[in-house]
């Protein structure tokens, strides 16, 4: 019996483990490649779900502990608690194509140093080749309800064609837990691909985003403005200028080599209009990404 | 029977759960406050340990799954696997003082914006009051083996009094798994507390750290230099200038509001020697921290 026939499964025992594609000890997660009897492939991501705060007494009482370290009042144990208190999340792509497998496979990120000259010669032509893939952004900006339901999730809006923007929840956020708040500001203008393209002509736009969106979001979600982190990615995942807004409780996606604070961008441009046009910048690239190949092969 | 009497425990059932002090759904972890029969307090941090890659077949076969989402080839299940495949780490402080409890309690981080004037009036006096607590750094720099065993863990060393430094593993790193590589560069000079105090006089020092430490670390741990992230914290946890070096596989501690890349610092100082002395900077402060109180109450 295969998953495709039934859809109701208690186990994946029809799959044979082949290879660990990826492991992240921090969150923790593991990605496994497996095969069925017909050699069809499956990519399976397992993640440990958060602790359940309603079973704390059970986690104290029904644990099986093994003392590892003890120093005065400080003790460390390895332990286990019953499986029912430790749910997992299984995400399976099956049948998986070679592309699914390649995307799931662990790849290091390398921090390249991009001069102005490298940007103009290597990165700008790549940006120009990617502009066709921005239709999904324009669907939101045009409020094309036929093509996208994100239109109904807009949380802040400023229609000004020069300095205006829309704010929508990031798809990864459930829209509820404000400690994991994750929003995206899409600017109305369609002529600014990245931070590299910003100069003092854009200060009104940047200051409008900083002031208006942070104020309205703080009010809407009832959190202090100082607990919002507003930043650009460089390189961004898509080349229509956007600002990420996340809670300071939530650290994913804001690594310093890729994330640049909106307040820093404003400061730098005020100091020197051409700051980002001339700047030598860090450029983190995942090995195997198209842009990495361009830099690697030049 | 209490933990103090025996030291050998299979359970913490002598403790009564009182309160969840902190939860982090990302890693995931939970911090619990509990009390024994004499009202002595315990602070217990539970963390889920990484998946064990040697039991992948068991995690496929011996799971108990409940289908949540299915769309074409994409499936998501909630599931459980036997407790023995899901070890936990229990870290207990017992008896715990009020200070232990306050440190464990969840507090938001606020991103303050620090002008030059605020730095000079509020932050610099605080730095001056903290310099007494740097003896542990000097123990390492002086190679005082009586007082510290970190001396035996030095991995790179440059004795030059002006441009030299020591590199030691961060205490949180096991020194083995290079995907979690975490090192600290302590400069030999004792007159530079933070990034704010750097100017073009220090370029030789900064470029020496950038070139020499990254080259030697990449060779020693057999990883590409481009997979090393080198950054300062602002504010730092201690006021003797140091550089963090982590693997790009490892994201903790490098949030953009606090972490500043060494390469960016060099670029900025080359452009303008007084960049960091004059700069308006982001200053992330944990609510309840001494420096937060200073800014909040001024």
Coordinates of C-alpha atoms in Angstrom, one line a residue:
Chain A
X1 CA 0.0 0.0 0.0
X2 CA 1.4 3.4 -0.9
X3 CA 0.6 6.8 0.4
X4 CA -0.9 7.8 -3.0
X5 CA -3.5 5.0 -2.7
X6 CA -4.7 5.6 0.7
X7 CA -3.8 9.1 2.1
X8 CA -4.3 7.6 5.6
X9 CA -1.1 6.7 7.2
X10 CA 0.2 6.0 10.7
X11 CA 3.7 5.2 9.6
X12 CA 6.1 5.7 6.7
X13 CA 7.4 2.2 6.9
X14 CA 7.0 1.6 3.2
X15 CA 9.9 4.0 2.7
X16 CA 13.6 3.0 3.0
X17 CA 16.0 5.5 4.4
X18 CA 18.7 6.6 1.9
X19 CA 20.5 9.7 3.0
X20 CA 20.4 12.7 5.4
X21 CA 20.1 15.7 3.2
X22 CA 20.2 18.4 5.8
X23 CA 20.4 18.8 9.6
X24 CA 19.9 21.9 11.7
X25 CA 20.8 21.2 15.4
X26 CA 19.6 24.7 16.4
X27 CA 15.8 24.5 15.8
X28 CA 16.2 21.2 15.6
X29 CA 15.3 19.6 12.3
X30 CA 16.5 16.9 10.0
X31 CA 15.7 16.3 6.2
X32 CA 15.8 12.7 5.0
X33 CA 15.8 11.2 1.5
X34 CA 14.0 7.9 1.3
X35 CA 12.7 5.6 -1.5
X36 CA 9.7 3.4 -1.9
X37 CA 9.8 -0.1 -3.5
X38 CA 9.5 1.4 -7.0
X39 CA 12.5 3.7 -6.4
X40 CA 10.2 6.7 -6.2
X41 CA 11.8 9.3 -3.9
X42 CA 10.5 11.1 -0.9
X43 CA 12.0 14.2 0.9
X44 CA 10.9 14.3 4.5
X45 CA 11.5 17.2 6.8
X46 CA 11.1 16.4 10.6
X47 CA 10.9 19.3 13.1
X48 CA 10.6 19.2 16.8
X49 CA 7.5 21.1 17.9
X50 CA 7.6 23.6 20.7
X51 CA 7.2 22.5 24.3
X52 CA 3.6 22.3 25.6
X53 CA 3.4 24.7 28.6
X54 CA 0.3 22.9 29.9
X55 CA 2.2 19.7 30.9
X56 CA 5.1 21.2 32.9
X57 CA 4.4 19.1 36.0
X58 CA 4.5 16.0 33.9
X59 CA 7.8 17.1 32.4
X60 CA 9.2 17.4 35.9
X61 CA 7.7 14.2 37.3
X62 CA 7.6 11.7 34.5
X63 CA 11.2 12.3 33.2
X64 CA 13.9 9.8 33.1
X65 CA 17.1 11.6 34.0
X66 CA 20.8 10.9 33.8
X67 CA 23.1 13.4 35.7
X68 CA 25.7 14.9 33.4
X69 CA 27.2 17.9 35.3
X70 CA 26.9 19.1 38.8
X71 CA 28.6 22.2 40.3
X72 CA 27.2 23.7 43.5
X73 CA 23.6 24.6 42.6
X74 CA 24.0 24.0 38.9
X75 CA 22.9 20.6 37.5
X76 CA 22.6 19.3 34.0
X77 CA 20.8 16.1 33.0
X78 CA 20.1 14.3 29.8
X79 CA 16.6 13.1 30.0
X80 CA 13.5 11.8 28.2
X81 CA 9.8 12.3 28.6
X82 CA 6.9 10.4 27.0
X83 CA 6.5 10.7 23.3
X84 CA 3.0 12.2 23.7
X85 CA 4.6 15.3 25.2
X86 CA 7.0 15.7 22.4
X87 CA 5.1 16.0 19.1
X88 CA 7.0 16.2 15.8
X89 CA 6.1 17.8 12.5
X90 CA 6.6 15.6 9.4
X91 CA 6.6 17.5 6.0
X92 CA 6.9 15.1 3.1
X93 CA 7.3 15.8 -0.6
X94 CA 6.5 12.5 -2.4
X95 CA 7.1 11.7 -5.2
X96 CA 10.1 14.1 -5.1
X97 CA 11.9 15.3 -8.2
X98 CA 15.6 15.9 -8.4
X99 CA 14.9 19.6 -8.0
X100 CA 13.0 19.0 -4.8
X101 CA 16.0 17.0 -3.6
X102 CA 18.6 19.6 -4.6
X103 CA 16.6 22.4 -2.8
X104 CA 16.4 20.3 0.3
X105 CA 20.1 19.3 0.3
X106 CA 22.3 21.3 2.8
X107 CA 24.4 24.0 1.2
X108 CA 26.7 26.4 2.9
X109 CA 26.3 30.1 2.7
X110 CA 29.4 32.0 1.6
X111 CA 30.0 35.7 2.4
X112 CA 31.3 37.3 -0.7
X113 CA 32.6 40.9 -0.8
X114 CA 30.9 42.8 -3.6
X115 CA 32.6 46.0 -4.8
X116 CA 30.8 48.6 -6.9
X117 CA 32.6 47.3 -10.0
X118 CA 31.5 43.7 -9.3
X119 CA 27.9 44.9 -8.7
X120 CA 27.8 46.7 -12.0
X121 CA 29.4 43.9 -14.0
X122 CA 27.9 40.8 -12.4
X123 CA 24.9 41.5 -10.2
X124 CA 23.1 44.3 -12.1
X125 CA 22.7 42.1 -15.3
X126 CA 21.4 39.3 -13.1
X127 CA 18.8 41.7 -11.6
X128 CA 17.7 42.8 -15.0
X129 CA 17.1 39.1 -16.0
X130 CA 14.9 38.5 -13.0
X131 CA 12.4 41.4 -13.3
X132 CA 10.0 39.2 -15.2
X133 CA 9.3 37.2 -12.0
X134 CA 7.8 40.1 -10.1
X135 CA 4.2 39.6 -11.3
X136 CA 3.1 38.2 -8.0
X137 CA 4.2 41.5 -6.4
X138 CA 2.3 43.5 -9.0
X139 CA -0.8 41.4 -8.3
X140 CA -0.7 42.6 -4.7
X141 CA 0.0 46.2 -5.6
X142 CA -2.7 46.2 -8.3
X143 CA -5.1 44.5 -5.8
X144 CA -5.8 41.8 -8.4
X145 CA -8.2 39.6 -6.3
X146 CA -8.6 37.1 -9.1
X147 CA -5.0 36.3 -9.0
X148 CA -4.1 36.6 -5.3
X149 CA -5.9 36.5 -2.0
X150 CA -3.1 38.3 -0.2
X151 CA -5.0 41.5 -1.1
X152 CA -7.4 40.7 1.7
X153 CA -4.6 40.6 4.2
X154 CA -3.2 44.1 3.7
X155 CA -2.6 45.6 7.2
X156 CA -1.3 49.1 6.4
X157 CA -1.6 51.1 3.1
X158 CA -0.4 54.4 1.8
X159 CA -1.5 55.0 -1.8
X160 CA 1.0 57.8 -2.6
X161 CA 2.7 56.8 -5.9
X162 CA 6.1 58.1 -4.8
X163 CA 6.3 57.5 -1.1
X164 CA 3.5 55.0 -0.5
X165 CA 3.5 51.2 0.2
X166 CA 1.5 48.2 1.3
X167 CA 2.1 46.0 4.3
X168 CA 1.2 42.3 4.1
X169 CA 1.9 39.5 6.6
X170 CA 4.8 37.2 5.5
X171 CA 3.5 33.9 4.3
X172 CA 5.5 32.1 7.1
X173 CA 3.6 34.0 9.9
X174 CA 0.3 32.8 11.3
X175 CA -0.8 36.4 11.8
X176 CA -1.5 35.8 15.5
X177 CA 1.5 35.3 17.8
X178 CA 3.1 38.7 17.9
X179 CA 6.3 37.3 19.3
X180 CA 6.8 35.8 15.8
X181 CA 5.4 38.9 14.0
X182 CA 6.7 38.9 10.4
X183 CA 5.4 41.5 7.9
X184 CA 6.6 42.8 4.6
X185 CA 6.4 46.4 3.3
X186 CA 6.1 46.5 -0.6
X187 CA 6.7 49.9 -2.0
X188 CA 4.3 51.3 -4.7
X189 CA 7.1 52.4 -7.0
X190 CA 8.4 49.8 -9.4
X191 CA 11.8 51.3 -10.3
X192 CA 13.9 50.4 -7.2
X193 CA 15.2 46.8 -7.1
X194 CA 17.5 46.9 -4.1
X195 CA 19.2 48.9 -1.3
X196 CA 22.1 49.4 -3.8
X197 CA 19.8 51.6 -5.9
X198 CA 18.8 54.0 -3.0
X199 CA 20.1 57.6 -2.7
X200 CA 18.9 60.9 -1.2
X201 CA 16.1 61.2 -3.7
X202 CA 14.4 58.3 -1.8
X203 CA 14.7 59.7 1.7
X204 CA 11.0 60.8 1.8
X205 CA 10.0 57.2 0.9
X206 CA 12.3 55.6 3.5
X207 CA 11.3 58.0 6.3
X208 CA 7.6 57.6 5.4
X209 CA 8.0 53.8 5.7
X210 CA 9.9 54.1 9.0
X211 CA 7.4 56.5 10.6
X212 CA 4.1 55.4 9.3
X213 CA 4.3 51.7 9.1
X214 CA 6.0 51.2 12.5
X215 CA 3.4 53.5 14.2
X216 CA 0.4 51.7 12.6
X217 CA 1.8 48.2 13.1
X218 CA 2.6 48.9 16.8
X219 CA -0.9 50.2 17.3
X220 CA -2.6 47.4 15.4
X221 CA -0.7 44.6 17.1
X222 CA -0.4 46.3 20.5
X223 CA 3.4 46.1 20.8
X224 CA 6.0 48.8 21.4
X225 CA 7.6 50.3 18.3
X226 CA 11.0 49.7 19.9
X227 CA 10.2 45.9 19.7
X228 CA 10.0 46.1 15.9
X229 CA 13.0 45.3 13.7
X230 CA 12.8 46.9 10.2
X231 CA 15.4 45.8 7.6
X232 CA 16.2 45.1 4.0
X233 CA 17.9 42.0 2.7
X234 CA 20.9 42.3 0.4
X235 CA 20.7 40.4 -1.8
X236 CA 16.9 40.2 -1.6
X237 CA 15.0 37.1 -2.6
X238 CA 13.1 39.3 -5.2
X239 CA 14.1 42.5 -6.9
X240 CA 11.3 44.9 -5.9
X241 CA 12.3 47.0 -2.9
X242 CA 10.7 45.8 0.3
X243 CA 11.3 46.1 4.0
X244 CA 10.9 43.2 6.4
X245 CA 9.4 43.9 9.8
X246 CA 9.9 41.3 12.6
X247 CA 9.6 41.2 16.3
X248 CA 12.8 41.4 18.3
X249 CA 11.6 38.2 19.9
X250 CA 12.1 36.5 16.6
X251 CA 15.6 36.1 15.1
X252 CA 15.2 34.3 11.8
X253 CA 16.2 36.1 8.6
X254 CA 18.1 39.0 10.2
X255 CA 21.7 37.8 10.2
X256 CA 24.0 40.8 10.0
X257 CA 25.7 39.8 6.7
X258 CA 22.4 40.0 4.8
X259 CA 20.1 42.2 6.8
X260 CA 20.5 46.0 6.8
X261 CA 18.5 48.1 9.3
X262 CA 16.2 50.8 7.7
X263 CA 17.5 53.3 10.2
X264 CA 21.1 52.6 9.1
X265 CA 20.2 53.0 5.5
X266 CA 18.6 56.4 6.2
X267 CA 21.6 57.5 8.3
X268 CA 24.1 56.4 5.6
X269 CA 22.2 58.1 2.7
X270 CA 21.9 61.3 4.7
X271 CA 25.7 61.3 5.3
X272 CA 26.4 60.5 1.6
X273 CA 23.8 60.2 -1.1
X274 CA 25.9 57.7 -3.1
X275 CA 26.7 55.6 -0.1
X276 CA 25.0 52.4 -1.4
X277 CA 25.9 53.0 -5.1
X278 CA 29.7 53.1 -4.2
X279 CA 29.8 50.9 -1.3
X280 CA 31.8 47.6 -1.0
X281 CA 29.1 45.4 0.6
X282 CA 28.8 41.9 2.0
X283 CA 26.9 39.6 -0.3
X284 CA 25.9 36.2 1.3
X285 CA 25.3 33.6 -1.3
X286 CA 24.1 30.0 -0.9
X287 CA 26.4 27.7 -2.8
X288 CA 24.5 26.4 -5.9
X289 CA 22.3 29.5 -6.2
X290 CA 22.3 31.1 -9.7
X291 CA 24.0 34.3 -8.4
X292 CA 26.6 32.3 -6.6
X293 CA 27.4 30.5 -9.9
X294 CA 27.8 33.9 -11.6
X295 CA 30.3 35.1 -9.0
X296 CA 32.1 31.8 -8.8
X297 CA 32.5 31.3 -12.5
X298 CA 33.6 34.8 -13.5
Chain B
X1 CA 14.5 12.9 49.5
X2 CA 15.9 16.0 48.0
X3 CA 18.4 16.5 45.2
X4 CA 20.9 18.0 47.7
X5 CA 20.9 14.7 49.7
X6 CA 21.4 12.3 47.0
X7 CA 22.7 13.8 43.7
X8 CA 21.2 10.7 41.9
X9 CA 17.9 11.4 40.4
X10 CA 15.6 9.8 37.8
X11 CA 12.8 12.4 38.3
X12 CA 12.2 15.8 39.6
X13 CA 8.9 14.8 41.1
X14 CA 9.8 16.4 44.5
X15 CA 9.3 19.8 42.7
X16 CA 5.9 21.5 42.2
X17 CA 5.5 23.5 39.0
X18 CA 4.9 27.2 39.7
X19 CA 5.3 29.3 36.5
X20 CA 6.6 29.3 32.9
X21 CA 9.5 31.9 33.0
X22 CA 10.4 31.8 29.4
X23 CA 9.6 29.9 26.2
X24 CA 11.4 29.9 22.9
X25 CA 9.4 28.1 20.2
X26 CA 12.2 28.4 17.7
X27 CA 14.9 26.2 19.2
X28 CA 12.6 25.0 21.1
X29 CA 13.1 25.5 24.9
X30 CA 11.1 26.3 28.0
X31 CA 12.2 27.6 31.4
X32 CA 10.2 26.6 34.4
X33 CA 10.0 27.9 38.0
X34 CA 9.3 25.2 40.5
X35 CA 9.4 24.8 44.3
X36 CA 10.2 22.0 46.7
X37 CA 8.3 21.3 49.9
X38 CA 10.4 23.8 51.8
X39 CA 9.6 26.5 49.3
X40 CA 13.1 26.4 47.9
X41 CA 13.0 27.5 44.3
X42 CA 14.4 25.8 41.2
X43 CA 14.8 27.3 37.7
X44 CA 14.8 24.5 35.1
X45 CA 15.6 25.0 31.4
X46 CA 14.5 22.2 29.1
X47 CA 15.8 22.0 25.6
X48 CA 15.1 19.5 22.8
X49 CA 18.3 17.9 21.7
X50 CA 19.1 17.6 17.9
X51 CA 17.8 14.6 15.9
X52 CA 19.9 11.5 15.9
X53 CA 20.8 10.8 12.3
X54 CA 21.6 7.1 13.1
X55 CA 18.0 6.3 13.7
X56 CA 16.4 7.7 10.6
X57 CA 14.7 4.4 9.6
X58 CA 13.1 4.1 13.0
X59 CA 11.8 7.7 12.6
X60 CA 10.1 6.7 9.4
X61 CA 8.8 3.3 10.5
X62 CA 8.0 3.7 14.2
X63 CA 6.1 7.0 13.9
X64 CA 2.5 7.6 14.8
X65 CA 1.2 10.0 12.2
X66 CA -1.9 12.2 11.8
X67 CA -2.3 13.8 8.4
X68 CA -2.8 17.6 8.6
X69 CA -2.4 18.9 5.1
X70 CA -2.2 17.3 1.7
X71 CA -1.8 19.1 -1.7
X72 CA -0.6 17.1 -4.7
X73 CA 2.8 15.7 -3.6
X74 CA 3.0 17.9 -0.5
X75 CA 2.0 16.3 2.8
X76 CA 2.2 17.5 6.4
X77 CA 1.7 15.3 9.4
X78 CA 1.8 15.7 13.2
X79 CA 3.5 12.7 14.6
X80 CA 5.3 11.2 17.5
X81 CA 8.3 8.8 17.9
X82 CA 9.4 6.9 20.9
X83 CA 10.9 8.9 23.8
X84 CA 14.3 7.2 23.4
X85 CA 14.8 8.9 20.0
X86 CA 14.0 12.3 21.4
X87 CA 16.4 13.1 24.3
X88 CA 16.0 16.4 26.2
X89 CA 18.5 18.5 28.1
X90 CA 17.5 19.5 31.6
X91 CA 19.6 22.4 33.1
X92 CA 18.6 23.1 36.7
X93 CA 19.6 25.8 39.1
X94 CA 18.5 24.7 42.6
X95 CA 18.3 26.4 45.0
X96 CA 17.7 29.4 42.9
X97 CA 18.0 33.0 44.1
X98 CA 15.7 35.8 43.0
X99 CA 18.5 37.0 40.8
X100 CA 18.6 33.6 39.0
X101 CA 14.9 33.8 38.5
X102 CA 15.0 37.4 37.2
X103 CA 17.7 36.4 34.7
X104 CA 15.7 33.4 33.5
X105 CA 12.5 35.4 33.1
X106 CA 11.5 36.4 29.6
X107 CA 12.1 40.0 28.7
X108 CA 11.7 41.8 25.4
X109 CA 14.6 43.4 23.6
X110 CA 14.0 47.0 22.6
X111 CA 15.9 48.7 19.8
X112 CA 16.9 52.1 21.0
X113 CA 18.5 54.7 18.7
X114 CA 21.7 56.1 20.2
X115 CA 23.0 59.5 19.0
X116 CA 26.5 60.6 19.6
X117 CA 25.2 62.9 22.4
X118 CA 23.3 60.0 24.1
X119 CA 26.4 57.9 23.9
X120 CA 28.6 60.5 25.6
X121 CA 26.1 61.4 28.3
X122 CA 24.6 58.0 29.1
X123 CA 26.6 55.1 27.7
X124 CA 30.2 56.2 28.2
X125 CA 29.8 56.7 32.0
X126 CA 28.3 53.3 32.2
X127 CA 31.3 51.8 30.3
X128 CA 33.7 53.5 32.7
X129 CA 31.8 52.0 35.6
X130 CA 32.1 48.4 34.2
X131 CA 35.9 48.3 33.5
X132 CA 36.5 46.6 36.8
X133 CA 34.8 43.5 35.6
X134 CA 37.4 42.7 32.9
X135 CA 39.8 40.7 35.1
X136 CA 38.7 37.5 33.4
X137 CA 39.8 38.9 30.0
X138 CA 43.2 40.0 31.4
X139 CA 43.7 36.5 33.0
X140 CA 43.5 35.1 29.4
X141 CA 45.7 37.8 27.9
X142 CA 48.2 37.4 30.7
X143 CA 48.1 33.7 30.3
X144 CA 47.4 33.3 34.0
X145 CA 47.1 29.5 34.2
X146 CA 46.4 29.6 37.9
X147 CA 43.3 31.6 37.4
X148 CA 42.0 30.3 34.1
X149 CA 42.2 27.2 32.0
X150 CA 41.1 28.9 28.8
X151 CA 44.8 29.7 28.3
X152 CA 45.2 26.1 27.1
X153 CA 42.6 26.6 24.5
X154 CA 44.1 29.5 22.5
X155 CA 43.8 28.6 18.8
X156 CA 45.5 31.7 17.2
X157 CA 47.9 34.2 18.7
X158 CA 49.6 37.3 17.6
X159 CA 51.8 38.9 20.3
X160 CA 52.1 42.4 18.8
X161 CA 51.1 44.9 21.5
X162 CA 49.4 47.3 19.0
X163 CA 47.9 45.0 16.4
X164 CA 47.9 41.6 18.1
X165 CA 45.2 39.4 19.6
X166 CA 44.3 36.0 21.0
X167 CA 41.6 33.7 19.6
X168 CA 39.8 31.4 22.0
X169 CA 36.7 29.1 21.6
X170 CA 33.5 30.6 22.9
X171 CA 32.4 28.8 26.1
X172 CA 29.2 27.7 24.4
X173 CA 31.0 25.8 21.6
X174 CA 32.1 22.2 22.0
X175 CA 35.2 22.9 19.8
X176 CA 34.3 20.1 17.4
X177 CA 31.3 20.6 15.2
X178 CA 32.5 23.2 12.7
X179 CA 28.9 24.0 11.6
X180 CA 28.5 25.5 15.1
X181 CA 32.0 27.1 15.1
X182 CA 32.1 30.0 17.6
X183 CA 35.3 31.7 18.4
X184 CA 36.3 35.0 20.1
X185 CA 39.1 37.3 19.2
X186 CA 40.4 39.3 22.2
X187 CA 42.7 42.2 21.2
X188 CA 45.9 42.7 23.2
X189 CA 45.4 46.4 23.7
X190 CA 43.4 47.4 26.7
X191 CA 42.3 50.9 25.7
X192 CA 39.4 50.2 23.2
X193 CA 36.1 49.3 24.8
X194 CA 33.7 49.2 21.8
X195 CA 33.2 49.8 18.1
X196 CA 32.3 53.4 19.0
X197 CA 35.9 54.0 20.0
X198 CA 37.4 52.9 16.7
X199 CA 38.9 55.3 14.1
X200 CA 41.5 55.2 11.3
X201 CA 44.3 54.8 13.9
X202 CA 43.0 51.3 14.4
X203 CA 42.9 50.1 10.8
X204 CA 46.2 48.1 11.1
X205 CA 44.7 46.3 14.1
X206 CA 41.4 45.6 12.3
X207 CA 43.0 44.5 9.0
X208 CA 45.4 42.2 10.9
X209 CA 42.5 40.5 12.7
X210 CA 40.5 40.2 9.4
X211 CA 43.4 38.7 7.4
X212 CA 45.4 36.7 10.0
X213 CA 42.7 35.2 12.1
X214 CA 40.4 34.2 9.3
X215 CA 43.2 32.6 7.4
X216 CA 44.5 30.6 10.4
X217 CA 41.1 29.5 11.5
X218 CA 40.0 28.4 8.0
X219 CA 43.2 26.3 7.8
X220 CA 42.9 24.9 11.3
X221 CA 39.3 23.9 11.1
X222 CA 39.4 23.1 7.3
X223 CA 36.5 25.4 6.3
X224 CA 36.5 28.1 3.6
X225 CA 37.2 31.6 4.8
X226 CA 34.0 32.7 3.1
X227 CA 32.0 30.5 5.5
X228 CA 33.3 32.6 8.5
X229 CA 31.2 35.5 9.8
X230 CA 33.3 38.1 11.8
X231 CA 31.5 40.7 13.7
X232 CA 31.4 43.0 16.8
X233 CA 28.4 43.4 19.1
X234 CA 27.1 46.8 19.9
X235 CA 26.5 47.0 22.8
X236 CA 29.0 44.2 23.7
X237 CA 28.5 42.1 26.8
X238 CA 31.9 43.2 28.1
X239 CA 33.8 46.4 27.3
X240 CA 37.2 45.0 26.0
X241 CA 37.1 45.1 22.2
X242 CA 36.5 41.6 20.8
X243 CA 35.4 40.1 17.5
X244 CA 33.1 37.1 17.3
X245 CA 33.8 34.5 14.6
X246 CA 31.0 32.1 13.8
X247 CA 30.1 29.7 10.9
X248 CA 27.6 30.9 8.4
X249 CA 25.7 27.7 9.2
X250 CA 25.1 29.1 12.7
X251 CA 22.8 32.1 13.2
X252 CA 22.7 32.8 16.9
X253 CA 24.0 36.1 18.1
X254 CA 24.3 37.9 14.8
X255 CA 21.0 39.8 14.6
X256 CA 21.6 42.9 12.5
X257 CA 20.5 45.4 15.2
X258 CA 23.4 44.2 17.4
X259 CA 26.0 42.6 15.1
X260 CA 28.3 44.7 12.9
X261 CA 30.5 43.0 10.4
X262 CA 34.3 43.6 10.7
X263 CA 34.5 44.2 7.0
X264 CA 31.8 47.0 7.3
X265 CA 33.6 48.6 10.2
X266 CA 36.8 48.7 8.1
X267 CA 34.9 50.2 5.1
X268 CA 33.2 52.8 7.2
X269 CA 36.4 53.9 9.0
X270 CA 38.3 54.2 5.7
X271 CA 35.5 56.4 4.3
X272 CA 35.4 58.5 7.4
X273 CA 37.7 58.1 10.4
X274 CA 35.1 59.5 12.9
X275 CA 32.3 57.3 11.4
X276 CA 31.6 55.4 14.7
X277 CA 32.3 58.4 17.0
X278 CA 29.7 60.5 15.3
X279 CA 27.3 57.9 14.2
X280 CA 23.7 57.5 15.3
X281 CA 23.5 53.7 16.0
X282 CA 21.0 51.1 16.9
X283 CA 21.3 50.0 20.5
X284 CA 19.3 46.8 21.3
X285 CA 18.7 46.7 25.1
X286 CA 17.0 43.9 27.0
X287 CA 14.3 45.4 29.3
X288 CA 15.5 45.2 32.8
X289 CA 19.2 45.4 31.9
X290 CA 21.2 48.1 33.8
X291 CA 21.9 50.0 30.6
X292 CA 18.2 49.8 29.6
X293 CA 17.3 51.3 33.0
X294 CA 19.8 54.2 32.4
X295 CA 18.2 55.0 29.0
X296 CA 14.7 54.5 30.2
X297 CA 15.0 56.7 33.3
X298 CA 16.9 59.6 31.8

